[in-house]
Amino acid sequence: MLVEQLIRETLEMQGFRIESVKQAGSELVVTLVPDLRYHPRCGVCNSPGDYRDTLSERRFRHVPLWAIPVTLVYAPCRITCPVCRSVHVESMPWAAGKKRLTRAFAVAIATWAKSLPWLQVARQFQCSWGTVAAAVAYAVAFGLGHRDLSCVTHIGIDEISRQKGHVYLTNVYDLRTGTLIWSGEGRTKDTLSAFFNFFGPERTARLVGICCDMWPSYIEAVKAKAPQATLVFDKFHIVKQLTEAVDKVRRQEVAEKDKEHKGVLAGTRYIWLKNPWNLTDRQKASLSFLETLNLKIHRAYLLKESFRDFWQSATREMAAKFMKHWFGLAMESKIKPMQDFALLLKRHEDNILSYFDMPISNGAVEGLNNKAKVISHRAYGFRSAKNYILNLYHCMGYLPMPVSLHRFV
């Protein structure tokens, strides 16, 4: 099989022909020229147009053949489009938009970039890191333009730390499919408002349920932009707040006790935080001994365990009754961290109880956030939020990929 035939098999060549294939150093240079049997087509609307003039030559990286770099050389023309009534550069169907890559090469790079760090992909394809970033950007732009969000009715909102120093991204997921819908810098009201502006009023109006934590900025944005949706506070964040309160009681008690009691409490952190059925035999024995000492941490532990029954309530009314009873127990305990948690529940009671009307949670979202962290760790971090967000869309958005004539991977 001739190299020319291989090129034709991997490129959309209608309207063009191969003039020559030459070896220049360590690469193959393929020169393309117009096929005069066809009218050039408009790069905007793809309608046939009239030739106007020719621009300077452009070089496009193509998929390597047996690890030999391949470069396409073509001098595009400008045409007068009768439909657009303007002058545009002709359509080059093999090109990846305005990038100096062929669509096939961009798809091959972007496919590998889902599994490998960009630097590793660049080494594999003998190109620069910027070329990989350009290919991923092309694939993501295509995917975002061709995905369907009309069926999204339940969304989960959560933040993820991008780097040290409280630098966050806000991620919005489709709870039904576990797909990343949108990602933006920060975790402010303006950040989440930007998502709703992107999502549009029609799709926002179709939202039925929204799950997030009790971050005030998110609450304000949701109530302002999607008041018709049921706002549910995430069960896992509430449990996390409770366990943090219990651990705060432990730390305070360690600080208050004398040296002898500090020794008793040393190494007991996870005894109070773990589920009872996950305790080791040694931890169970330690817990049995600690129960006899009448410690504040033990009373806080009992409150934590009793709150577990809240999520088993059959109806909203039963859950409200349970919460009222538990609130009284927490306030009577005179343990400040537990009282603070009880007051937090009281302030957000309505949206916490919404869970029993619409039992949605961000449990799957937490797993997706862990995947987002793996993506960052795999690349040893990203210098800019733009590239990190680009990679999150690429790996977690399940976006449709551009179609190339030939499959390389």
Short mmCIF file of C-alpha atoms in Angstrom, two decimals:
data_model
loop_
_atom_site.label_atom_id
_atom_site.label_comp_id
_atom_site.label_asym_id
_atom_site.label_seq_id
_atom_site.Cartn_x
_atom_site.Cartn_y
_atom_site.Cartn_z
CA MET A 1 0.00 0.00 0.00
CA LEU A 2 1.43 3.39 -1.00
CA VAL A 3 1.84 6.18 1.54
CA GLU A 4 -0.47 8.33 -0.61
CA GLN A 5 -3.19 5.72 -0.22
CA LEU A 6 -2.69 5.63 3.56
CA ILE A 7 -3.13 9.41 3.67
CA ARG A 8 -6.33 9.18 1.61
CA GLU A 9 -7.66 6.49 3.95
CA THR A 10 -7.16 8.70 6.99
CA LEU A 11 -8.22 12.13 5.68
CA GLU A 12 -11.39 13.66 4.26
CA MET A 13 -9.97 14.40 0.80
CA GLN A 14 -12.98 15.39 -1.30
CA GLY A 15 -12.09 18.65 -3.03
CA PHE A 16 -8.36 18.10 -2.52
CA ARG A 17 -5.64 15.87 -3.92
CA ILE A 18 -2.14 14.84 -2.94
CA GLU A 19 0.50 16.48 -5.10
CA SER A 20 3.55 14.89 -3.53
CA VAL A 21 4.92 12.95 -0.56
CA LYS A 22 8.54 13.65 0.32
CA GLN A 23 10.85 12.79 3.17
CA ALA A 24 12.35 15.86 4.81
CA GLY A 25 14.81 14.83 7.47
CA SER A 26 13.00 12.52 9.89
CA GLU A 27 9.44 13.40 8.78
CA LEU A 28 7.13 12.87 5.83
CA VAL A 29 5.86 16.04 4.17
CA VAL A 30 2.60 15.66 2.23
CA THR A 31 1.74 18.53 -0.10
CA LEU A 32 -1.96 19.02 -0.85
CA VAL A 33 -3.49 21.08 -3.65
CA PRO A 34 -7.12 21.84 -4.62
CA ASP A 35 -8.99 19.36 -6.80
CA LEU A 36 -10.28 21.65 -9.54
CA ARG A 37 -13.24 19.36 -10.20
CA TYR A 38 -14.88 20.77 -7.06
CA HIS A 39 -15.80 24.28 -5.95
CA PRO A 40 -14.13 25.36 -2.71
CA ARG A 41 -16.53 25.51 0.22
CA CYS A 42 -17.08 28.25 2.77
CA GLY A 43 -15.37 27.69 6.10
CA VAL A 44 -18.40 29.12 7.94
CA CYS A 45 -21.49 27.63 6.28
CA ASN A 46 -19.86 24.97 4.05
CA SER A 47 -21.64 26.30 0.94
CA PRO A 48 -19.82 26.29 -2.46
CA GLY A 49 -18.26 29.66 -3.24
CA ASP A 50 -16.20 31.51 -5.83
CA TYR A 51 -12.41 31.58 -5.67
CA ARG A 52 -10.96 34.95 -4.61
CA ASP A 53 -7.25 34.53 -3.77
CA THR A 54 -4.74 32.18 -2.15
CA LEU A 55 -3.15 32.58 1.27
CA SER A 56 0.31 31.48 2.33
CA GLU A 57 1.07 27.85 3.05
CA ARG A 58 0.00 26.29 6.35
CA ARG A 59 1.42 23.18 7.98
CA PHE A 60 -0.76 20.64 9.82
CA ARG A 61 0.51 17.82 12.06
CA HIS A 62 -1.03 14.47 11.15
CA VAL A 63 -0.99 11.09 12.91
CA PRO A 64 2.51 9.55 12.69
CA LEU A 65 3.01 6.53 10.44
CA TRP A 66 5.08 3.87 12.25
CA ALA A 67 6.41 6.62 14.59
CA ILE A 68 7.43 8.76 11.58
CA PRO A 69 6.02 12.32 11.96
CA VAL A 70 3.70 13.37 9.13
CA THR A 71 3.10 17.01 8.15
CA LEU A 72 0.50 18.24 5.67
CA VAL A 73 1.30 21.38 3.69
CA TYR A 74 -1.53 23.30 2.05
CA ALA A 75 -2.10 26.87 0.88
CA PRO A 76 -5.80 27.60 1.59
CA CYS A 77 -7.75 29.95 -0.58
CA ARG A 78 -10.28 32.61 0.28
CA ILE A 79 -13.69 32.48 -1.35
CA THR A 80 -16.65 34.77 -1.79
CA CYS A 81 -19.60 32.98 -0.20
CA PRO A 82 -22.99 33.69 -1.82
CA VAL A 83 -24.84 32.55 1.33
CA CYS A 84 -22.81 34.50 3.92
CA ARG A 85 -22.27 37.36 1.41
CA SER A 86 -18.78 37.73 2.73
CA VAL A 87 -15.23 36.56 2.14
CA HIS A 88 -14.07 33.56 4.18
CA VAL A 89 -11.24 31.05 4.22
CA GLU A 90 -12.29 27.81 2.55
CA SER A 91 -13.33 24.78 4.57
CA MET A 92 -10.56 22.25 5.18
CA PRO A 93 -12.44 19.18 6.46
CA TRP A 94 -9.31 17.45 7.73
CA ALA A 95 -8.28 20.37 9.98
CA ALA A 96 -9.12 20.63 13.70
CA GLY A 97 -10.77 24.02 13.53
CA LYS A 98 -8.18 26.81 13.42
CA LYS A 99 -5.51 24.66 15.07
CA ARG A 100 -2.55 23.42 13.04
CA LEU A 101 -3.54 19.80 13.62
CA THR A 102 -5.57 17.39 11.56
CA ARG A 103 -8.81 16.25 13.13
CA ALA A 104 -7.56 12.66 13.15
CA PHE A 105 -4.39 13.65 15.03
CA ALA A 106 -6.38 15.75 17.53
CA VAL A 107 -8.75 12.84 18.20
CA ALA A 108 -5.87 10.38 18.65
CA ILE A 109 -4.06 12.68 21.11
CA ALA A 110 -7.25 13.58 23.01
CA THR A 111 -8.20 9.92 23.38
CA TRP A 112 -4.86 9.04 25.00
CA ALA A 113 -5.00 12.20 27.14
CA LYS A 114 -7.97 10.70 28.99
CA SER A 115 -5.75 7.96 30.39
CA LEU A 116 -2.26 9.50 30.56
CA PRO A 117 -0.73 12.78 31.74
CA TRP A 118 -0.43 15.33 28.94
CA LEU A 119 3.36 15.36 29.16
CA GLN A 120 3.46 11.58 28.68
CA VAL A 121 1.14 11.84 25.65
CA ALA A 122 3.39 14.55 24.18
CA ARG A 123 6.39 12.23 24.49
CA GLN A 124 4.50 9.33 22.92
CA PHE A 125 3.45 11.40 19.89
CA GLN A 126 6.71 13.38 19.66
CA CYS A 127 4.98 16.72 20.01
CA SER A 128 4.90 19.56 22.52
CA TRP A 129 2.77 19.78 25.67
CA GLY A 130 1.00 22.75 24.04
CA THR A 131 0.00 20.55 21.09
CA VAL A 132 -1.66 18.09 23.47
CA ALA A 133 -3.43 20.96 25.25
CA ALA A 134 -4.65 22.28 21.88
CA ALA A 135 -5.96 18.84 20.88
CA VAL A 136 -7.81 18.42 24.19
CA ALA A 137 -9.23 21.95 23.89
CA TYR A 138 -10.51 21.13 20.40
CA ALA A 139 -12.12 17.87 21.57
CA VAL A 140 -13.70 19.54 24.62
CA ALA A 141 -15.04 22.48 22.57
CA PHE A 142 -16.60 20.01 20.12
CA GLY A 143 -18.08 17.93 22.94
CA LEU A 144 -19.53 20.90 24.83
CA GLY A 145 -21.14 22.10 21.61
CA HIS A 146 -22.74 18.73 20.82
CA ARG A 147 -23.82 17.37 24.22
CA ASP A 148 -27.48 17.24 25.25
CA LEU A 149 -28.42 18.74 28.64
CA SER A 150 -32.16 18.83 28.07
CA CYS A 151 -32.79 15.79 30.31
CA VAL A 152 -30.99 17.16 33.38
CA THR A 153 -33.47 17.43 36.27
CA HIS A 154 -31.41 16.74 39.41
CA ILE A 155 -28.01 18.30 40.00
CA GLY A 156 -25.39 18.03 42.74
CA ILE A 157 -23.15 20.97 43.64
CA ASP A 158 -19.87 20.60 45.49
CA GLU A 159 -16.51 22.32 45.77
CA ILE A 160 -13.08 20.80 45.30
CA SER A 161 -9.76 22.18 46.47
CA ARG A 162 -7.46 22.93 43.52
CA GLN A 163 -4.35 23.79 45.51
CA LYS A 164 -3.23 24.82 48.98
CA GLY A 165 -4.48 28.12 50.37
CA HIS A 166 -8.25 27.65 50.05
CA VAL A 167 -8.27 27.78 46.24
CA TYR A 168 -11.47 26.06 45.13
CA LEU A 169 -13.41 25.01 42.07
CA THR A 170 -17.18 24.59 42.07
CA ASN A 171 -18.33 21.48 40.20
CA VAL A 172 -21.90 20.79 39.12
CA TYR A 173 -22.90 17.20 38.31
CA ASP A 174 -25.90 15.47 36.82
CA LEU A 175 -26.98 13.21 39.69
CA ARG A 176 -28.80 10.85 37.34
CA THR A 177 -25.78 10.01 35.16
CA GLY A 178 -22.84 11.09 37.35
CA THR A 179 -21.62 13.42 34.60
CA LEU A 180 -19.76 16.67 35.13
CA ILE A 181 -21.92 19.45 33.70
CA TRP A 182 -19.95 22.56 34.63
CA SER A 183 -16.87 23.66 36.53
CA GLY A 184 -15.81 27.16 37.56
CA GLU A 185 -13.25 28.93 39.72
CA GLY A 186 -14.16 29.82 43.30
CA ARG A 187 -17.09 28.89 45.53
CA THR A 188 -18.92 32.20 45.79
CA LYS A 189 -22.46 33.18 44.93
CA ASP A 190 -21.18 34.73 41.69
CA THR A 191 -19.48 31.44 40.77
CA LEU A 192 -22.68 29.42 41.04
CA SER A 193 -24.69 32.22 39.42
CA ALA A 194 -22.34 31.90 36.43
CA PHE A 195 -23.38 28.24 36.14
CA PHE A 196 -27.07 29.12 36.06
CA ASN A 197 -26.37 31.83 33.47
CA PHE A 198 -24.58 29.22 31.35
CA PHE A 199 -27.35 26.66 31.92
CA GLY A 200 -29.99 29.11 30.74
CA PRO A 201 -33.48 29.91 32.05
CA GLU A 202 -35.25 27.13 30.13
CA ARG A 203 -33.09 24.29 31.41
CA THR A 204 -32.97 25.85 34.89
CA ALA A 205 -36.77 25.88 34.96
CA ARG A 206 -36.76 22.10 34.36
CA LEU A 207 -34.64 21.42 37.45
CA VAL A 208 -36.58 19.45 40.06
CA GLY A 209 -33.97 18.82 42.77
CA ILE A 210 -30.68 20.42 43.77
CA CYS A 211 -28.35 18.89 46.35
CA CYS A 212 -25.51 20.81 47.98
CA ASP A 213 -23.88 21.40 51.35
CA MET A 214 -24.87 24.19 53.75
CA TRP A 215 -22.45 26.76 52.26
CA PRO A 216 -24.34 30.11 52.42
CA SER A 217 -23.13 31.31 48.99
CA TYR A 218 -24.55 28.21 47.30
CA ILE A 219 -27.86 28.54 49.14
CA GLU A 220 -28.26 32.17 48.09
CA ALA A 221 -27.48 31.43 44.45
CA VAL A 222 -29.85 28.44 44.26
CA LYS A 223 -32.74 30.32 45.86
CA ALA A 224 -32.19 33.30 43.58
CA LYS A 225 -31.79 31.38 40.31
CA ALA A 226 -33.85 28.18 40.76
CA PRO A 227 -36.53 28.85 43.40
CA GLN A 228 -38.83 26.18 41.96
CA ALA A 229 -36.36 23.34 42.59
CA THR A 230 -36.35 21.41 45.86
CA LEU A 231 -33.14 22.26 47.71
CA VAL A 232 -31.80 19.26 49.66
CA PHE A 233 -28.81 19.52 51.96
CA ASP A 234 -26.41 16.70 51.40
CA LYS A 235 -26.67 13.86 53.91
CA PHE A 236 -22.93 13.13 53.77
CA HIS A 237 -21.95 16.72 54.57
CA ILE A 238 -24.32 16.74 57.56
CA VAL A 239 -22.76 13.52 58.88
CA LYS A 240 -19.32 15.02 58.31
CA GLN A 241 -20.27 18.11 60.34
CA LEU A 242 -21.48 15.83 63.15
CA THR A 243 -18.27 13.77 63.24
CA GLU A 244 -16.21 16.98 63.24
CA ALA A 245 -18.21 18.16 66.28
CA VAL A 246 -17.49 14.86 68.05
CA ASP A 247 -13.78 15.14 67.29
CA LYS A 248 -13.78 18.71 68.59
CA VAL A 249 -15.21 17.43 71.89
CA ARG A 250 -12.40 14.88 72.09
CA ARG A 251 -9.71 17.52 71.48
CA GLN A 252 -11.21 19.85 74.06
CA GLU A 253 -11.39 17.08 76.65
CA VAL A 254 -7.78 16.08 76.03
CA ALA A 255 -6.75 19.72 76.56
CA GLU A 256 -8.74 19.95 79.82
CA LYS A 257 -7.65 16.67 81.43
CA ASP A 258 -4.54 16.06 83.48
CA LYS A 259 -1.62 14.00 82.23
CA GLU A 260 -3.06 10.69 83.41
CA HIS A 261 -6.38 11.16 81.60
CA LYS A 262 -4.62 12.40 78.46
CA GLY A 263 -2.84 9.06 78.34
CA VAL A 264 -6.19 7.27 78.52
CA LEU A 265 -7.57 9.25 75.57
CA ALA A 266 -4.41 9.00 73.47
CA GLY A 267 -4.96 7.16 70.21
CA THR A 268 -8.75 6.95 70.59
CA ARG A 269 -9.75 9.33 67.80
CA TYR A 270 -11.06 6.76 65.34
CA ILE A 271 -12.85 4.80 68.06
CA TRP A 272 -15.29 7.72 68.36
CA LEU A 273 -15.53 8.43 64.62
CA LYS A 274 -15.81 4.98 63.05
CA ASN A 275 -19.06 3.08 62.63
CA PRO A 276 -19.46 0.51 65.46
CA TRP A 277 -19.42 -2.44 63.05
CA ASN A 278 -16.09 -1.26 61.59
CA LEU A 279 -14.25 -1.28 64.91
CA THR A 280 -11.45 -3.79 65.39
CA ASP A 281 -11.55 -6.16 68.39
CA ARG A 282 -8.94 -4.03 70.12
CA GLN A 283 -10.94 -0.84 69.53
CA LYS A 284 -14.11 -2.51 70.84
CA ALA A 285 -12.29 -3.47 74.04
CA SER A 286 -10.98 0.09 74.44
CA LEU A 287 -14.47 1.50 73.89
CA SER A 288 -15.91 -0.81 76.57
CA PHE A 289 -13.33 0.48 79.06
CA LEU A 290 -13.82 4.17 78.08
CA GLU A 291 -17.59 3.85 78.56
CA THR A 292 -17.03 3.39 82.31
CA LEU A 293 -15.22 6.74 82.76
CA ASN A 294 -18.22 9.07 82.21
CA LEU A 295 -16.35 11.23 79.69
CA LYS A 296 -17.90 14.06 77.69
CA ILE A 297 -16.58 12.48 74.52
CA HIS A 298 -18.56 9.33 75.33
CA ARG A 299 -21.76 11.34 75.72
CA ALA A 300 -21.05 13.06 72.42
CA TYR A 301 -20.42 9.65 70.86
CA LEU A 302 -23.81 8.39 72.05
CA LEU A 303 -25.50 11.46 70.56
CA LYS A 304 -23.73 10.81 67.25
CA GLU A 305 -24.83 7.19 67.19
CA SER A 306 -28.42 8.03 68.12
CA PHE A 307 -28.60 10.55 65.25
CA ARG A 308 -28.05 7.63 62.87
CA ASP A 309 -31.74 6.71 63.31
CA PHE A 310 -32.76 10.10 61.87
CA TRP A 311 -32.01 8.90 58.33
CA GLN A 312 -34.19 5.82 58.83
CA SER A 313 -37.35 7.89 59.40
CA ALA A 314 -40.19 6.72 57.17
CA THR A 315 -41.75 10.15 56.59
CA ARG A 316 -40.87 13.82 56.83
CA GLU A 317 -43.16 14.20 59.83
CA MET A 318 -41.43 11.39 61.72
CA ALA A 319 -38.04 12.87 60.84
CA ALA A 320 -39.13 16.29 62.14
CA LYS A 321 -40.31 14.71 65.38
CA PHE A 322 -37.02 12.85 65.77
CA MET A 323 -35.00 15.99 65.09
CA LYS A 324 -36.94 17.92 67.72
CA HIS A 325 -36.26 15.20 70.30
CA TRP A 326 -32.57 14.94 69.38
CA PHE A 327 -32.20 18.73 69.48
CA GLY A 328 -33.43 18.70 73.07
CA LEU A 329 -30.96 15.97 74.04
CA ALA A 330 -28.06 17.85 72.44
CA MET A 331 -28.92 21.12 74.17
CA GLU A 332 -29.34 19.37 77.55
CA SER A 333 -25.92 17.72 77.19
CA LYS A 334 -24.22 21.11 77.73
CA ILE A 335 -21.47 20.00 75.31
CA LYS A 336 -20.85 23.11 73.24
CA PRO A 337 -19.74 21.52 69.91
CA MET A 338 -22.83 19.29 69.98
CA GLN A 339 -25.03 22.26 70.85
CA ASP A 340 -23.53 24.21 67.95
CA PHE A 341 -24.29 21.34 65.59
CA ALA A 342 -27.86 21.11 66.92
CA LEU A 343 -28.36 24.83 66.30
CA LEU A 344 -27.00 24.38 62.77
CA LEU A 345 -29.64 21.72 62.16
CA LYS A 346 -32.31 24.01 63.55
CA ARG A 347 -31.34 26.86 61.21
CA HIS A 348 -31.49 24.63 58.14
CA GLU A 349 -34.26 22.28 59.28
CA ASP A 350 -36.55 22.77 56.29
CA ASN A 351 -33.95 21.89 53.64
CA ILE A 352 -32.58 18.99 55.70
CA LEU A 353 -36.06 17.52 55.99
CA SER A 354 -36.47 17.92 52.22
CA TYR A 355 -34.37 14.76 51.96
CA PHE A 356 -37.46 12.75 52.98
CA ASP A 357 -39.48 14.30 50.15
CA MET A 358 -36.68 13.84 47.61
CA PRO A 359 -34.01 11.37 48.83
CA ILE A 360 -31.07 12.61 46.78
CA SER A 361 -27.52 13.03 48.03
CA ASN A 362 -24.04 13.89 46.83
CA GLY A 363 -22.64 10.48 47.72
CA ALA A 364 -21.77 9.78 44.07
CA VAL A 365 -20.47 13.33 43.72
CA GLU A 366 -17.94 12.73 46.50
CA GLY A 367 -16.62 9.78 44.49
CA LEU A 368 -16.40 11.96 41.38
CA ASN A 369 -14.52 14.61 43.34
CA ASN A 370 -12.02 11.93 44.33
CA LYS A 371 -11.65 11.10 40.63
CA ALA A 372 -11.02 14.80 39.95
CA LYS A 373 -8.24 14.77 42.54
CA VAL A 374 -6.71 11.69 40.91
CA ILE A 375 -6.69 13.54 37.57
CA SER A 376 -4.79 16.39 39.21
CA HIS A 377 -2.35 14.09 41.03
CA ARG A 378 -1.71 12.10 37.85
CA ALA A 379 -0.50 15.28 36.16
CA TYR A 380 1.32 16.51 39.30
CA GLY A 381 -1.09 19.44 39.37
CA PHE A 382 -2.00 22.15 36.88
CA ARG A 383 -0.56 25.65 36.92
CA SER A 384 -3.81 27.25 35.80
CA ALA A 385 -7.43 26.58 36.64
CA LYS A 386 -8.24 26.81 32.93
CA ASN A 387 -6.24 23.69 32.04
CA TYR A 388 -7.49 21.81 35.10
CA ILE A 389 -11.11 22.56 34.21
CA LEU A 390 -10.40 21.57 30.60
CA ASN A 391 -9.10 18.19 31.74
CA LEU A 392 -12.04 17.69 34.11
CA TYR A 393 -14.48 18.21 31.24
CA HIS A 394 -12.44 15.87 29.05
CA CYS A 395 -12.20 13.02 31.58
CA MET A 396 -15.47 13.40 33.52
CA GLY A 397 -17.90 15.12 31.14
CA TYR A 398 -18.45 12.05 28.92
CA LEU A 399 -18.47 14.41 25.96
CA PRO A 400 -19.03 13.24 22.37
CA MET A 401 -15.75 13.16 20.46
CA PRO A 402 -15.18 14.55 16.95
CA VAL A 403 -15.56 11.89 14.28
CA SER A 404 -12.47 11.16 12.19
CA LEU A 405 -12.35 9.11 9.03
CA HIS A 406 -10.09 6.48 10.56
CA ARG A 407 -9.76 5.09 14.06
CA PHE A 408 -6.18 5.12 15.35
CA VAL A 409 -6.65 3.96 18.96
#
